[in-house]
Short mmCIF file of C-alpha atoms in Angstrom, two decimals:
data_model
loop_
_atom_site.label_atom_id
_atom_site.label_comp_id
_atom_site.label_asym_id
_atom_site.label_seq_id
_atom_site.Cartn_x
_atom_site.Cartn_y
_atom_site.Cartn_z
CA UNK F 11 3.21 -8.65 23.73
CA UNK F 12 2.70 -12.35 24.50
CA UNK F 13 -0.90 -11.64 25.51
CA UNK F 14 -1.49 -9.78 22.22
CA UNK F 15 0.08 -12.63 20.25
CA UNK F 16 -2.13 -15.18 22.03
CA UNK F 17 -5.22 -13.11 21.19
CA UNK F 18 -4.21 -12.91 17.53
CA UNK F 19 -3.55 -16.66 17.36
CA UNK F 20 -6.89 -17.41 19.01
CA UNK F 21 -8.82 -15.16 16.59
CA UNK F 22 -7.06 -16.65 13.57
CA UNK F 23 -7.75 -20.16 14.86
CA UNK F 24 -11.46 -19.37 15.02
CA UNK F 25 -11.42 -17.87 11.54
CA UNK F 26 -9.70 -20.96 10.08
CA UNK F 27 -12.36 -23.16 11.67
CA UNK F 28 -15.01 -21.05 9.94
CA UNK F 29 -13.35 -21.59 6.58
CA UNK F 30 -13.57 -25.36 6.72
CA UNK F 31 -16.66 -26.08 8.80
CA UNK F 32 -20.40 -25.59 8.70
CA UNK F 33 -21.68 -22.64 10.75
CA UNK F 34 -23.04 -24.97 13.43
CA UNK F 35 -19.56 -26.35 13.92
CA UNK F 36 -18.30 -22.79 14.19
CA UNK F 37 -20.81 -22.09 16.92
CA UNK F 38 -19.55 -25.10 18.86
CA UNK F 39 -15.94 -23.95 18.39
CA UNK F 40 -16.85 -20.47 19.57
CA UNK F 41 -18.51 -21.93 22.64
CA UNK F 42 -15.43 -23.99 23.43
CA UNK F 43 -12.83 -21.32 22.69
CA UNK F 44 -14.56 -18.16 23.82
CA UNK F 45 -17.33 -19.33 26.11
CA UNK F 46 -20.00 -17.65 24.02
CA UNK F 47 -23.63 -18.45 24.64
CA UNK F 48 -24.70 -19.21 21.07
CA UNK F 49 -24.38 -17.83 17.58
CA UNK F 50 -27.88 -17.71 16.16
CA UNK F 51 -29.67 -14.38 15.89
CA UNK F 52 -33.37 -13.71 15.59
CA UNK F 53 -35.35 -15.80 13.14
CA UNK F 54 -32.43 -18.20 12.71
CA UNK F 55 -30.00 -15.61 11.28
CA UNK F 56 -26.37 -16.37 12.02
CA UNK F 57 -24.43 -13.69 13.83
CA UNK F 58 -20.71 -13.10 13.36
CA UNK F 59 -19.22 -13.62 16.82
CA UNK F 60 -15.59 -12.85 15.96
CA UNK F 61 -13.77 -10.35 13.77
CA UNK F 62 -12.30 -11.12 10.37
CA UNK F 63 -8.62 -10.10 10.37
CA UNK F 64 -7.35 -7.25 8.22
CA UNK F 65 -3.56 -6.96 8.28
CA UNK F 66 -0.97 -4.37 7.27
CA UNK F 67 2.80 -4.15 7.56
CA UNK F 68 2.64 -0.43 8.42
CA UNK F 69 2.75 1.34 11.80
CA UNK F 70 -0.41 2.62 13.45
CA UNK F 71 0.19 6.34 12.78
CA UNK F 72 -0.06 6.14 8.99
CA UNK F 73 -2.58 6.61 6.19
CA UNK F 74 -2.47 2.83 5.74
CA UNK F 75 -3.96 2.46 9.21
CA UNK F 76 -6.52 5.21 8.55
CA UNK F 77 -7.59 3.43 5.34
CA UNK F 78 -7.87 0.06 7.09
CA UNK F 79 -9.74 1.35 10.14
CA UNK F 80 -12.19 3.40 8.07
CA UNK F 81 -12.95 0.37 5.93
CA UNK F 82 -13.60 -1.77 9.03
CA UNK F 83 -15.76 0.97 10.51
CA UNK F 84 -17.87 1.30 7.37
CA UNK F 85 -18.31 -2.45 6.97
CA UNK F 86 -19.63 -2.59 10.53
CA UNK F 87 -21.96 0.37 9.94
CA UNK F 88 -23.30 -0.73 6.56
CA UNK F 89 -23.94 -4.26 7.80
CA UNK F 90 -25.81 -3.06 10.87
CA UNK F 91 -23.13 -4.56 13.10
CA UNK F 92 -23.28 -8.02 11.49
CA UNK F 93 -19.89 -7.92 9.70
CA UNK F 94 -16.89 -7.27 11.92
CA UNK F 95 -13.26 -6.67 10.98
CA UNK F 96 -10.26 -6.36 13.30
CA UNK F 97 -7.22 -4.42 12.04
CA UNK F 98 -3.75 -5.81 12.84
CA UNK F 99 -1.04 -3.24 11.90
CA UNK F 100 2.76 -3.12 12.13
CA UNK F 101 3.50 -6.61 10.68
CA UNK F 102 1.85 -8.33 13.67
CA UNK F 103 0.60 -11.01 11.24
CA UNK F 104 3.63 -10.88 8.94
CA UNK F 105 5.50 -8.73 6.45
CA UNK F 106 4.23 -7.83 2.99
CA UNK F 107 5.10 -11.15 1.34
CA UNK F 108 3.65 -13.20 4.20
CA UNK F 109 0.45 -11.15 4.14
CA UNK F 110 -0.02 -11.71 0.42
CA UNK F 111 0.49 -15.45 0.84
CA UNK F 112 -1.91 -15.62 3.81
CA UNK F 113 -4.49 -13.54 1.93
CA UNK F 114 -4.25 -15.87 -1.06
CA UNK F 115 -4.83 -18.85 1.24
CA UNK F 116 -7.74 -17.06 2.89
CA UNK F 117 -6.19 -17.20 6.36
CA UNK F 118 -6.09 -13.38 6.47
CA UNK F 119 -8.97 -12.28 4.25
CA UNK F 120 -8.15 -8.54 4.09
CA UNK F 121 -4.84 -6.72 3.47
CA UNK F 122 -3.91 -3.07 2.90
CA UNK F 123 -0.46 -2.54 1.42
CA UNK F 124 1.63 -0.66 -1.12
CA UNK F 125 1.54 -2.08 -4.65
CA UNK F 126 5.34 -2.44 -4.97
CA UNK F 127 5.58 -5.77 -3.08
CA UNK F 128 2.80 -7.20 -5.27
CA UNK F 129 4.85 -7.24 -8.47
CA UNK F 130 6.12 -10.79 -7.88
CA UNK F 131 2.54 -12.00 -7.29
CA UNK F 132 0.68 -9.81 -9.79
CA UNK F 133 3.20 -8.79 -12.51
CA UNK F 134 0.88 -6.19 -14.06
CA UNK F 135 1.11 -4.04 -10.90
CA UNK F 136 4.54 -3.07 -12.27
CA UNK F 137 2.68 -0.47 -14.34
CA UNK F 138 2.66 1.69 -11.18
CA UNK F 139 6.47 1.63 -11.20
CA UNK F 140 6.62 3.77 -14.35
CA UNK F 141 8.80 6.69 -13.15
CA UNK F 142 7.84 10.35 -13.38
CA UNK F 143 4.66 9.60 -15.32
CA UNK F 144 2.41 12.05 -13.48
CA UNK F 145 2.90 15.60 -12.22
CA UNK F 146 0.18 15.63 -9.56
CA UNK F 147 -1.86 13.27 -7.43
CA UNK F 148 -5.21 14.14 -8.95
CA UNK F 149 -4.00 12.83 -12.31
CA UNK F 150 -2.83 9.60 -10.64
CA UNK F 151 -6.15 9.16 -8.85
CA UNK F 152 -8.11 9.79 -12.02
CA UNK F 153 -6.01 7.16 -13.79
CA UNK F 154 -6.45 4.40 -11.19
CA UNK F 155 -10.16 5.19 -10.69
CA UNK F 156 -10.90 5.04 -14.42
CA UNK F 157 -13.63 2.41 -14.77
CA UNK F 158 -11.99 0.54 -17.64
CA UNK F 159 -8.52 0.58 -16.08
CA UNK F 160 -9.79 -0.48 -12.66
CA UNK F 161 -11.66 -3.43 -14.13
CA UNK F 162 -8.58 -4.47 -16.14
CA UNK F 163 -6.49 -4.41 -12.96
CA UNK F 164 -9.28 -6.06 -11.00
CA UNK F 165 -9.20 -9.04 -13.35
CA UNK F 166 -5.44 -9.37 -12.91
CA UNK F 167 -5.92 -9.46 -9.14
CA UNK F 168 -8.70 -12.07 -9.50
CA UNK F 169 -6.48 -14.22 -11.71
CA UNK F 170 -3.88 -14.13 -8.92
CA UNK F 171 -6.41 -15.02 -6.21
CA UNK F 172 -7.42 -11.61 -4.87
CA UNK F 173 -10.32 -9.19 -5.17
CA UNK F 174 -9.28 -5.55 -5.54
CA UNK F 175 -11.49 -3.15 -3.56
CA UNK F 176 -9.65 0.10 -4.29
CA UNK F 177 -6.49 2.21 -4.39
CA UNK F 178 -5.71 4.99 -1.96
CA UNK F 179 -2.27 6.58 -1.63
CA UNK F 180 0.28 8.30 0.58
CA UNK F 181 1.24 10.88 -2.01
CA UNK F 182 4.41 10.61 -4.05
CA UNK F 183 7.69 8.98 -3.08
CA UNK F 184 10.45 11.54 -2.52
CA UNK F 185 14.19 11.34 -1.85
CA UNK F 186 16.04 12.34 1.31
CA UNK F 187 19.78 12.96 1.08
CA UNK F 188 22.72 14.96 2.40
CA UNK F 189 23.52 16.39 -1.03
CA UNK F 190 21.73 19.33 -2.57
CA UNK F 191 20.22 18.37 -5.92
CA UNK F 192 20.27 21.12 -8.53
CA UNK F 193 20.87 19.09 -11.70
CA UNK F 194 20.49 15.54 -12.92
CA UNK F 195 24.23 14.97 -12.42
CA UNK F 196 23.81 15.44 -8.66
CA UNK F 197 22.24 11.98 -8.39
CA UNK F 198 25.40 10.34 -9.71
CA UNK F 199 27.12 8.02 -7.25
CA UNK F 200 24.66 8.49 -4.40
CA UNK F 201 24.13 5.22 -2.53
CA UNK F 202 20.36 5.21 -2.08
CA UNK F 203 18.30 2.62 -0.23
CA UNK F 204 15.40 1.26 -2.28
CA UNK F 205 12.84 -1.51 -2.05
CA UNK F 206 13.88 -4.84 -3.53
CA UNK F 207 12.01 -4.03 -6.73
CA UNK F 208 13.91 -4.23 -10.01
CA UNK F 209 11.99 -1.37 -11.64
CA UNK F 210 12.73 0.95 -8.71
CA UNK F 211 16.39 0.01 -8.79
CA UNK F 212 16.66 0.48 -12.55
CA UNK F 213 15.21 3.99 -12.25
CA UNK F 214 18.00 5.04 -9.90
CA UNK F 215 20.60 3.30 -12.06
CA UNK F 216 19.34 5.37 -14.98
CA UNK F 217 20.22 8.46 -12.93
CA UNK F 218 23.66 6.94 -12.27
CA UNK F 219 22.90 6.59 -8.57
CA UNK F 220 23.79 3.42 -6.67
CA UNK F 221 20.52 1.75 -5.55
CA UNK F 222 20.95 -0.50 -2.52
CA UNK F 223 18.13 -2.79 -1.35
CA UNK F 224 18.02 -2.87 2.45
CA UNK F 225 15.58 -3.97 5.13
CA UNK F 226 13.57 -0.94 6.16
CA UNK F 227 14.38 -1.58 9.82
CA UNK F 228 18.03 -0.86 9.00
CA UNK F 229 17.51 2.41 7.13
CA UNK F 230 17.74 4.86 10.05
CA UNK F 231 21.00 3.44 11.38
CA UNK F 232 22.29 3.08 7.81
CA UNK F 233 21.84 6.83 7.31
CA UNK F 234 23.29 7.53 10.75
CA UNK F 235 26.42 5.47 10.08
CA UNK F 236 26.74 6.61 6.44
CA UNK F 237 26.30 3.07 5.14
CA UNK F 238 23.89 4.70 2.70
CA UNK F 239 23.75 8.32 1.52
CA UNK F 240 20.05 8.59 0.81
CA UNK F 241 16.69 6.85 0.77
CA UNK F 242 13.30 7.29 -0.92
CA UNK F 243 9.83 7.04 0.60
CA UNK F 244 6.61 9.05 0.89
CA UNK F 245 6.60 11.94 3.38
CA UNK F 246 4.46 9.86 5.72
CA UNK F 247 7.20 7.25 6.15
CA UNK F 248 10.04 9.76 6.32
CA UNK F 249 8.42 11.58 9.22
CA UNK F 250 6.89 8.66 11.12
CA UNK F 251 10.32 7.00 11.20
CA UNK F 252 12.18 10.29 11.75
CA UNK F 253 14.49 9.64 8.79
CA UNK F 254 14.76 13.39 8.14
CA UNK F 255 16.82 13.67 11.36
CA UNK F 256 19.75 12.10 9.52
CA UNK F 257 19.41 14.07 6.27
CA UNK F 258 20.03 17.67 5.20
CA UNK F 259 17.59 17.67 2.28
CA UNK F 260 14.32 16.18 1.13
CA UNK F 261 14.17 16.35 -2.66
CA UNK F 262 10.69 16.25 -4.21
CA UNK F 263 11.59 13.86 -6.99
CA UNK F 264 7.93 12.69 -6.97
CA UNK F 265 9.18 9.81 -9.08
CA UNK F 266 6.42 7.36 -8.15
CA UNK F 267 2.99 7.51 -6.51
CA UNK F 268 2.90 5.47 -3.30
CA UNK F 269 -0.35 3.63 -3.96
CA UNK F 270 -2.12 1.66 -1.23
CA UNK F 271 -4.25 -1.27 -2.32
CA UNK F 272 -7.14 -2.76 -0.35
CA UNK F 273 -7.51 -6.42 -1.28
CA UNK F 274 -9.51 -9.40 -0.10
CA UNK F 275 -8.95 -13.10 -0.66
CA UNK F 276 -10.89 -14.03 -3.80
CA UNK F 277 -12.03 -17.34 -2.33
CA UNK F 278 -13.30 -15.59 0.79
CA UNK F 279 -15.00 -12.85 -1.25
CA UNK F 280 -16.83 -15.37 -3.42
CA UNK F 281 -18.03 -17.24 -0.32
CA UNK F 282 -20.00 -14.16 0.77
CA UNK F 283 -23.54 -13.33 -0.25
CA UNK F 284 -24.20 -10.71 -2.93
CA UNK F 285 -25.34 -8.33 -0.20
CA UNK F 286 -22.16 -8.83 1.81
CA UNK F 287 -20.02 -8.31 -1.28
CA UNK F 288 -21.81 -5.04 -2.01
CA UNK F 289 -21.19 -3.89 1.56
CA UNK F 290 -17.45 -4.52 1.14
CA UNK F 291 -17.36 -2.65 -2.17
CA UNK F 292 -19.26 0.35 -0.80
CA UNK F 293 -17.16 0.44 2.37
CA UNK F 294 -14.00 0.28 0.26
CA UNK F 295 -15.10 3.28 -1.82
CA UNK F 296 -15.88 5.37 1.27
CA UNK F 297 -12.61 4.41 2.95
CA UNK F 298 -10.64 5.24 -0.20
CA UNK F 299 -11.96 8.79 -0.41
CA UNK F 300 -11.62 9.33 3.33
CA UNK F 301 -8.00 8.19 3.45
CA UNK F 302 -7.02 10.22 0.38
CA UNK F 303 -8.28 13.36 2.05
CA UNK F 304 -6.41 12.44 5.23
CA UNK F 305 -3.25 11.86 3.18
CA UNK F 306 -3.42 15.29 1.57
CA UNK F 307 -3.79 16.96 4.97
CA UNK F 308 -1.00 14.93 6.53
CA UNK F 309 1.50 15.64 3.73
CA UNK F 310 1.32 19.37 4.48
CA UNK F 311 1.86 18.66 8.16
CA UNK F 312 4.80 16.35 7.40
CA UNK F 313 6.50 18.95 5.22
CA UNK F 314 6.13 21.49 8.01
CA UNK F 315 7.65 19.08 10.53
CA UNK F 316 10.65 18.49 8.29
CA UNK F 317 11.25 22.18 7.62
CA UNK F 318 10.95 23.05 11.32
CA UNK F 319 13.71 20.54 12.06
CA UNK F 320 16.12 22.43 9.80
CA UNK F 321 16.05 19.92 6.95
CA UNK F 322 15.50 21.73 3.65
CA UNK F 323 12.75 20.67 1.22
CA UNK F 324 13.76 21.09 -2.43
CA UNK F 325 11.16 21.32 -5.19
CA UNK F 326 12.55 20.30 -8.58
CA UNK F 327 12.05 22.52 -11.59
CA UNK F 328 9.79 21.30 -14.38
CA UNK F 329 12.86 21.08 -16.60
CA UNK F 330 14.74 18.83 -14.17
CA UNK F 331 11.71 16.64 -13.60
CA UNK F 332 11.41 16.21 -17.35
CA UNK F 333 15.07 15.17 -17.50
CA UNK F 334 14.36 12.47 -14.91
CA UNK F 335 11.50 11.24 -17.08
CA UNK F 336 13.74 11.14 -20.14
CA UNK F 337 16.41 9.16 -18.26
CA UNK F 338 13.68 6.71 -17.22
CA UNK F 339 12.81 5.45 -20.69
CA UNK F 340 14.67 2.11 -20.30
CA UNK F 341 12.40 1.37 -17.32
CA UNK F 342 9.35 2.04 -19.46
CA UNK F 343 10.64 -0.44 -21.99
CA UNK F 344 11.01 -3.08 -19.27
CA UNK F 345 7.48 -2.43 -18.06
CA UNK F 346 6.05 -2.68 -21.57
CA UNK F 347 7.76 -6.06 -21.95
CA UNK F 348 6.24 -7.45 -18.74
CA UNK F 349 2.84 -5.77 -18.41
CA UNK F 350 -0.29 -6.12 -20.51
CA UNK F 351 -0.17 -3.59 -23.35
CA UNK F 352 -3.79 -2.65 -22.70
CA UNK F 353 -3.05 -1.86 -19.04
CA UNK F 354 0.07 0.17 -19.87
CA UNK F 355 -1.72 2.23 -22.48
CA UNK F 356 -4.76 2.84 -20.31
CA UNK F 357 -2.76 3.86 -17.23
CA UNK F 358 -0.37 6.16 -19.07
CA UNK F 359 -2.89 7.39 -21.64
CA UNK F 360 -1.51 10.71 -22.91
CA UNK F 361 1.34 11.19 -20.42
CA UNK F 362 3.88 9.31 -22.55
CA UNK F 363 4.55 9.67 -26.25
#
């Protein structure tokens, strides 16, 4: 682990030198730090001798990792090997907040993460916390890919210091619990772990549950020791962390899409040539579609894993799902008060009255 940490620190040190120095100075630094034999290519072209870091807070065996690695792979391919990216998963370079701060500073130029932690940095991302807005993933994907909506969101990211390259997803967030859910009253009193996101918490309060923010690292033992009764996450997270082992039911509340954003430091992005920027945009589009397909395939596998363990998967009726949406209206009001009206209307379009 120490060796890995040293390698990460060395690579970041080189990248920070690049940010503040002329390329010739970078070449000298590379010679000193890595013992390289030069950094000029044919006809005076400069060759990237180290990898730009891309960081995530997610484990390796996730769609987040697939999205990040595919993006890095495509950037390398489209640039003919000139542009190199190294993926650092599992919070090696920091948790979600630290990654956003480092990306803003340009120390870590690329980040892939869920949109929920971005609300404090980019308030308009709260639009994705509108509960029970969509019935299926294709509708969600059509909404976030809409040219007008994507440009509106892209400007909000730029204003905050980031360039948005795309949204993939890990499907919907669902609930795991030890109580069978047959009606809206069955949510009442359940102590459910949530992210520290006020819109998420207010959704569960609207169902008369007891939302409890908790570090994710504590969730498994919290379920095991009955400190909490339930939790909510996409299938990918529930299975990769074996949370279903401590629960009798997984309830397909599908209350929120678990969107994954691919972002790059705006300052870093603007420092690139037009050609390099186009390579990042094209690679991001390819990686988005690739990871969405992988997500769809993996969800089916995750459901099968859960059912084989003896944990029951419950699909809510359309009527019950509609009741959840009706209970959620106070959350919609909060979102409308804090998010650009144009963004809210464009994202929701005809799904809300």
